[in-house]
Coordinates of C-alpha atoms in Angstrom, one line a residue:
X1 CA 102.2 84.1 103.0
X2 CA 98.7 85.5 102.8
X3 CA 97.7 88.2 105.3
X4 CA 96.7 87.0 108.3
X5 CA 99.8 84.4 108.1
X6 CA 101.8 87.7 108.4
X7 CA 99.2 88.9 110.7
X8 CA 100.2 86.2 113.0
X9 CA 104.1 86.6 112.7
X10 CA 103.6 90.6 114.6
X11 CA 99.9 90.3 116.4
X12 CA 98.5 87.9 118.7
X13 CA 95.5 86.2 116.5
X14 CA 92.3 85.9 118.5
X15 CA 88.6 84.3 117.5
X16 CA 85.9 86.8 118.0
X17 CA 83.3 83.5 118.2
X18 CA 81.5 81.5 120.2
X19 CA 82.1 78.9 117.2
X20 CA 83.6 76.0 117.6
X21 CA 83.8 75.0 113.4
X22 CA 84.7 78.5 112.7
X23 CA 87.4 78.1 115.6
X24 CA 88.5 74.9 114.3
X25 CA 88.7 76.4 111.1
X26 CA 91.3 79.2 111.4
X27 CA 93.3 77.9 114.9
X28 CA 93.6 81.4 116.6
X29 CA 95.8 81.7 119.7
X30 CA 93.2 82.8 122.1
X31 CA 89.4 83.1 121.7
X32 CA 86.4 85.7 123.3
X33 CA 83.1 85.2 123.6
X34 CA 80.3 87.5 125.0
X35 CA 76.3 87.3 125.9
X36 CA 75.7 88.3 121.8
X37 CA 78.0 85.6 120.9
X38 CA 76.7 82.9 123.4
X39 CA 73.2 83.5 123.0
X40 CA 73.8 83.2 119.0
X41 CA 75.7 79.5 120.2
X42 CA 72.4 78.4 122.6
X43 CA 70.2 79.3 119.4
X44 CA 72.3 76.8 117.3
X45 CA 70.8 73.2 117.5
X46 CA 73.7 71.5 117.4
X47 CA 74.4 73.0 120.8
X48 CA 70.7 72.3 122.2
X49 CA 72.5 69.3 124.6
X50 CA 75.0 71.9 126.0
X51 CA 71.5 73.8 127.3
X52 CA 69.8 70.8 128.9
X53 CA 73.4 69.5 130.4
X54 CA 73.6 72.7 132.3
X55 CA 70.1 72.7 133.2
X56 CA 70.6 69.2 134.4
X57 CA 73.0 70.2 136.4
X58 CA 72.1 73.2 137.8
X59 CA 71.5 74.3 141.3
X60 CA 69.2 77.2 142.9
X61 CA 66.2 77.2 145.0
X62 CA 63.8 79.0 142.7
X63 CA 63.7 79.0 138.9
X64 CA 65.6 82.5 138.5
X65 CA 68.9 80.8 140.7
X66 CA 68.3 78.0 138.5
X67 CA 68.6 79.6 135.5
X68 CA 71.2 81.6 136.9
X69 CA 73.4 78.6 137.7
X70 CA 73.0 76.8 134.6
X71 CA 73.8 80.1 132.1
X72 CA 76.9 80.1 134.0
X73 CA 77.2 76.3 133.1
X74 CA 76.7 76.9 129.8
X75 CA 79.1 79.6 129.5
X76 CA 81.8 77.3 131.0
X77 CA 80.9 74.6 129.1
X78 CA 81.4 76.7 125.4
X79 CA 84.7 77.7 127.2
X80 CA 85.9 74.4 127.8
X81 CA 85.1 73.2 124.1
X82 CA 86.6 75.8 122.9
X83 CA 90.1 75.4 125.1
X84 CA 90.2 72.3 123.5
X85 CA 90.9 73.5 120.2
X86 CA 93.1 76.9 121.7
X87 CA 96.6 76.7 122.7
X88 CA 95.7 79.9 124.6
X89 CA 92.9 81.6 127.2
X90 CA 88.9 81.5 126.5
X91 CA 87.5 84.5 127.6
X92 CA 84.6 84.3 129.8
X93 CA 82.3 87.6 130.5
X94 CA 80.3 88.2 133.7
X95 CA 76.7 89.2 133.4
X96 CA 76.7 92.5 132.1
X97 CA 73.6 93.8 134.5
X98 CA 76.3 93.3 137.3
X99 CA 78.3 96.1 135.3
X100 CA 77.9 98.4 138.2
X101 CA 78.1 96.5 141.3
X102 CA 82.0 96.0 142.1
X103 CA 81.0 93.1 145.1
X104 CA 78.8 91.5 142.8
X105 CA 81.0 91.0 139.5
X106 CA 84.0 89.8 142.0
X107 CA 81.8 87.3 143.3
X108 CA 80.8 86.0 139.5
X109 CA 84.0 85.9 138.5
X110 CA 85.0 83.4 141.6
X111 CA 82.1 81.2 140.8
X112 CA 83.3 80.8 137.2
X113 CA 86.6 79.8 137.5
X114 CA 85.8 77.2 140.0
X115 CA 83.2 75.7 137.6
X116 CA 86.0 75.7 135.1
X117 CA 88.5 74.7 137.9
X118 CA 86.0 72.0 138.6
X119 CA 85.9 70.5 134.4
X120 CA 90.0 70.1 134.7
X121 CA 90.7 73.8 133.9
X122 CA 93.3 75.9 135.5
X123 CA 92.6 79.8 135.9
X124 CA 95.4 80.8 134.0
X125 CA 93.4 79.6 130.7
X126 CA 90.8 82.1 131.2
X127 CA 90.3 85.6 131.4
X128 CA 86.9 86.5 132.8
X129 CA 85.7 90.0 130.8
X130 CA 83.8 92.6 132.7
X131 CA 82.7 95.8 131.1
X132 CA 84.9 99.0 131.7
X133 CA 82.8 101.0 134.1
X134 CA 84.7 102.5 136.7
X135 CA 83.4 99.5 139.1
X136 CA 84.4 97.1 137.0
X137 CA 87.8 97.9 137.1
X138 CA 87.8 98.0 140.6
X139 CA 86.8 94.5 140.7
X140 CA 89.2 93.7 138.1
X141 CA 91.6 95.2 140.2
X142 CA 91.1 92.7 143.2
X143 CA 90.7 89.8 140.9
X144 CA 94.2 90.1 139.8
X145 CA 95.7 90.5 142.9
X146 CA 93.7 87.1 143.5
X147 CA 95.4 85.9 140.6
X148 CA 92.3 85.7 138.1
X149 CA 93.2 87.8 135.0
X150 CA 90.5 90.0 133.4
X151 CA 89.7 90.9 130.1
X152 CA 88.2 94.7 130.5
X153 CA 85.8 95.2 127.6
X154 CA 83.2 98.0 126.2
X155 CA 86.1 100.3 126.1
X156 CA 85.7 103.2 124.3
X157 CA 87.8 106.1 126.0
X158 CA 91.6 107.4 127.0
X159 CA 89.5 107.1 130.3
X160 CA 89.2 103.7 130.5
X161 CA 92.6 102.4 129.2
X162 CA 94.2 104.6 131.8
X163 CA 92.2 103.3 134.7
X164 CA 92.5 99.4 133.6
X165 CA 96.2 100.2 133.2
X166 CA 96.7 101.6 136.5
X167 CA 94.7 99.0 137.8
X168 CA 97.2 96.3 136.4
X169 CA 94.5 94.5 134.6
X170 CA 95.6 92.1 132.1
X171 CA 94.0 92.6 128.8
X172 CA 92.2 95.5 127.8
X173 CA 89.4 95.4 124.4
X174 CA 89.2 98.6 123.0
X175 CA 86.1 98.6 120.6
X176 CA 87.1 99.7 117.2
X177 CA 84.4 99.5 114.7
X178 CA 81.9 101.2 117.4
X179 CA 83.6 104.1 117.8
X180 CA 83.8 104.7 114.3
X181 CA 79.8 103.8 114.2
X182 CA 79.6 106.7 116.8
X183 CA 81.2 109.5 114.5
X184 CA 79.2 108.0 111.5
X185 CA 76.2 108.5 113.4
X186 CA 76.9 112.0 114.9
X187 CA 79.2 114.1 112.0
X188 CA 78.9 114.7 108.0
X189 CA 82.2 112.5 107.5
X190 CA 81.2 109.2 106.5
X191 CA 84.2 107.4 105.1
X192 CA 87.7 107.4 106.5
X193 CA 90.8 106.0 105.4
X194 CA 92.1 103.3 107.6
X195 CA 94.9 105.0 109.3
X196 CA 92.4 108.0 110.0
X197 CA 89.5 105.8 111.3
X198 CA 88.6 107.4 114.9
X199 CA 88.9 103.2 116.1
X200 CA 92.2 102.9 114.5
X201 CA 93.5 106.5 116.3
X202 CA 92.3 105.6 118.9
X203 CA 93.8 102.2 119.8
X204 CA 96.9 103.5 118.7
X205 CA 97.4 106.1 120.9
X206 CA 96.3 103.8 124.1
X207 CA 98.6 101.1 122.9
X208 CA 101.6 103.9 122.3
X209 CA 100.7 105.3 126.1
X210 CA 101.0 102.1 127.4
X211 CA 104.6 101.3 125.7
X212 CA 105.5 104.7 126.6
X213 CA 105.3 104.5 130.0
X214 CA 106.2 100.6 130.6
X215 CA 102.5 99.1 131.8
X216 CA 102.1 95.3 130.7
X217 CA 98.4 95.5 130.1
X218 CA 97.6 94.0 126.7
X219 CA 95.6 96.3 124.4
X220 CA 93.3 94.2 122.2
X221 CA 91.8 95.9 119.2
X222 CA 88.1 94.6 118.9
X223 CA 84.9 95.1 116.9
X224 CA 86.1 95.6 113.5
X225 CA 83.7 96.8 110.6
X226 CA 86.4 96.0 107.9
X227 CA 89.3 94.7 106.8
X228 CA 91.5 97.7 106.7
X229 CA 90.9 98.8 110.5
X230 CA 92.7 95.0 111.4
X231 CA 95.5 95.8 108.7
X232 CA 95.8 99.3 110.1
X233 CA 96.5 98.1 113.7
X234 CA 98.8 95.1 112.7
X235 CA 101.4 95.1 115.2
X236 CA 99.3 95.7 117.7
X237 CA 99.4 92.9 120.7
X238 CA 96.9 91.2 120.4
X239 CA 93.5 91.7 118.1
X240 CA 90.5 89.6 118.3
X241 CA 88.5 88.8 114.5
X242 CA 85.6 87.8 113.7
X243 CA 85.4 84.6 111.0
X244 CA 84.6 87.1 108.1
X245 CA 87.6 89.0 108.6
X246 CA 89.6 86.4 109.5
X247 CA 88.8 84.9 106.2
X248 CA 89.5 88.2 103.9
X249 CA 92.9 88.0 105.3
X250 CA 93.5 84.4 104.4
X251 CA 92.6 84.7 100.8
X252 CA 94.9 88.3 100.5
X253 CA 98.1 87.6 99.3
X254 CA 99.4 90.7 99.3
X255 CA 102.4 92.2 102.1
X256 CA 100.8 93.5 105.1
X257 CA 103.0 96.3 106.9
X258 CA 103.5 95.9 110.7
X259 CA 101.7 99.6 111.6
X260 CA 102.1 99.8 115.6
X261 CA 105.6 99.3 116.6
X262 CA 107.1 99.7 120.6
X263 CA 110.0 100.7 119.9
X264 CA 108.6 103.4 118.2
X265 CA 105.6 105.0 119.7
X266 CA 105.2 108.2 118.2
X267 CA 105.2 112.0 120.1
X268 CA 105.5 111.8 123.7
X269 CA 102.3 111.1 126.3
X270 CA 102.0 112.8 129.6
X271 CA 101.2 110.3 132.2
X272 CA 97.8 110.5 133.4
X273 CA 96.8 109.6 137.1
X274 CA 92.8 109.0 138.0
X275 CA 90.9 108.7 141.0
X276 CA 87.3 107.8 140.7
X277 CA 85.9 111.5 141.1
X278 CA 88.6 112.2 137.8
X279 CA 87.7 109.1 135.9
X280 CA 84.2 110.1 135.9
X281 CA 84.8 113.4 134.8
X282 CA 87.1 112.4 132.4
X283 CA 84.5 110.2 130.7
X284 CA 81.9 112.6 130.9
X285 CA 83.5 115.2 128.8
X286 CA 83.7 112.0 126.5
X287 CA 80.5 111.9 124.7
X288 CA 81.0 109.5 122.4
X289 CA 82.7 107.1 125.1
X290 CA 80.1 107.7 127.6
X291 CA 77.4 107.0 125.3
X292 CA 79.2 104.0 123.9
X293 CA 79.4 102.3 127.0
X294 CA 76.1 102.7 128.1
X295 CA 74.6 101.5 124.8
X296 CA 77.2 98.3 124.8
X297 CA 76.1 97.4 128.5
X298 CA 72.6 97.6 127.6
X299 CA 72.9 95.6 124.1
X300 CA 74.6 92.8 126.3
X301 CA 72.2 93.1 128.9
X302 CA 69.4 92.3 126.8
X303 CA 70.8 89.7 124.7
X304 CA 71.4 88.0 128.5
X305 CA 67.4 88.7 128.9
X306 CA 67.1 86.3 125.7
X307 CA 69.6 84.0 127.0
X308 CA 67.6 83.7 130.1
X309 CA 63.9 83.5 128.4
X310 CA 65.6 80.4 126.4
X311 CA 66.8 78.6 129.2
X312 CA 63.3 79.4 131.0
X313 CA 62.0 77.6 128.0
X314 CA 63.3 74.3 128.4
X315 CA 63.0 73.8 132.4

């Protein structure tokens, strides 16, 4: 079998893509998409109908609601393509400029699974993703006790994974490749081995915390700059791939070795309780975390800007 055959036989396979061919192509389990990814789709011509449906459609009583309303369409709309080519859950994210208003992200995440309740699709297909800020996972929080699982992403830091965990969230996306960008940009060491990778440490020691001490939230390795991160978190629950990577793995037949393992997680954790007041101190002695998060909220948030100036476009 080549490597992501095996890859499949100890990991949950997820498409990092808004793409349906690409999707089509390599049959993952589950697949994400994001504002980067969906405003890379809405540039695509052969989606250009997708746009005017939603616009079509759409409700508000100025322009800006309009918009709004049919980017959230639009969103939906990729989702429920893509569900028909999944066996699993699309992920869906919530604006990212609501990163910071719990009340406000809750309320977006209603309205998008009723549109997808309201094209045939039950809310147990979709996991809505919301950005790991300390608000976010309060509204993830009271989403799943409503029964609509979350997909916590932009996680960089221990921080984070203990907070989503405690807050029962389903699926966490801890962002590999971008953490190891951070300590490219800020130390002298420039290459690292795969199993010494600061991405790779640090997904393994949140998914070895979580094992230890019994929580059921899925850690999700994301962002990948190459090959040998994916191969060094194989075992891991779930990880979610872009098509390049995806495709190095199909044409390497070589043996991959499962890496992360829970029945053997390594040297002990101490469990780790936080309130809001420790969270954020927690994350502010993380620089590279803190700064990660920040940067990944804005990066979003302006690729939503260019999502909305298209859609303004076409009215």
């Amino acid at each position: 079998m080549n490597k992501l055959d095996q890859l499949r036989d100890m990991t949950v396979v997820v498409a990092d893509t808004g793409d349906l061919a690409a999707i089509k192509e390599y049959k993952p389990q589950d697949a994400t998409t994001n504002p980067s990814l969906l405003l890379k789709v809405a540039q695509d011509v052969d989606y250009s109908d997708y746009i005017d449906r939603a616009l079509s459609s759409a409700n508000g009583s100025d322009s800006a609601s309009k918009i709004d309303d049919a980017m959230d369409k639009f969103g939906v709309a990729i989702g429920c393509e893509i569900l028909k080519v999944i066996p699993g859950r699309v992920s869906t994210e919530v604006d990212a400029r609501l990163s910071f208003d719990t009340e406000a992200t809750i309320a977006k995440a209603r309205t998008l699974i009723s549109l997808y309740e309201a094209q045939g699709v039950s809310k147990d297909r979709v996991l809505i993703k919301i950005a790991s800020t300390w608000e976010g996972i309060q509204a993830a929080r009271q989403l799943e006790q409503e029964g609509i699982t979350c997909n916590l992403t932009l996680l960089f830091g221990f921080a984070q994974a203990v907070a989503c965990a405690e807050a029962k969230v389903f699926l966490i996306s801890p962002f590999v490749g971008r953490i190891l960008d951070w300590y490219k940009a800020n130390g002298e060491q420039q290459e690292f081995a795969p199993k010494e990778d600061p991405g790779v440490v640090s997904v393994t020691k949140i998914y070895n915390y979580y094992k230890q001490h019994g929580y059921n939230t899925i850690v999700m390795g994301a962002s990948f700059r190459n090959s040998g991160e994916i191969e060094a978190l194989a075992g891991c629950d779930y990880l979610t791939i872009g098509p390049q990577f995806l495709e190095e793995l199909r044409q390497d037949d070589s043996v991959l070795e499962k890496q992360l393992d829970a029945e053997n997680t390594g040297e002990a954790q101490e469990k780790i309780e936080l309130d809001e007041t420790a969270f954020r101190w927690m994350m502010n002695a993380d620089a590279m975390a803190t700064e990660k998060l920040a940067q990944g909220i804005r990066g979003f948030a302006a690729d939503q800007d260019k999502l909305v100036a298209l859609f303004a476009e076409r009215i």
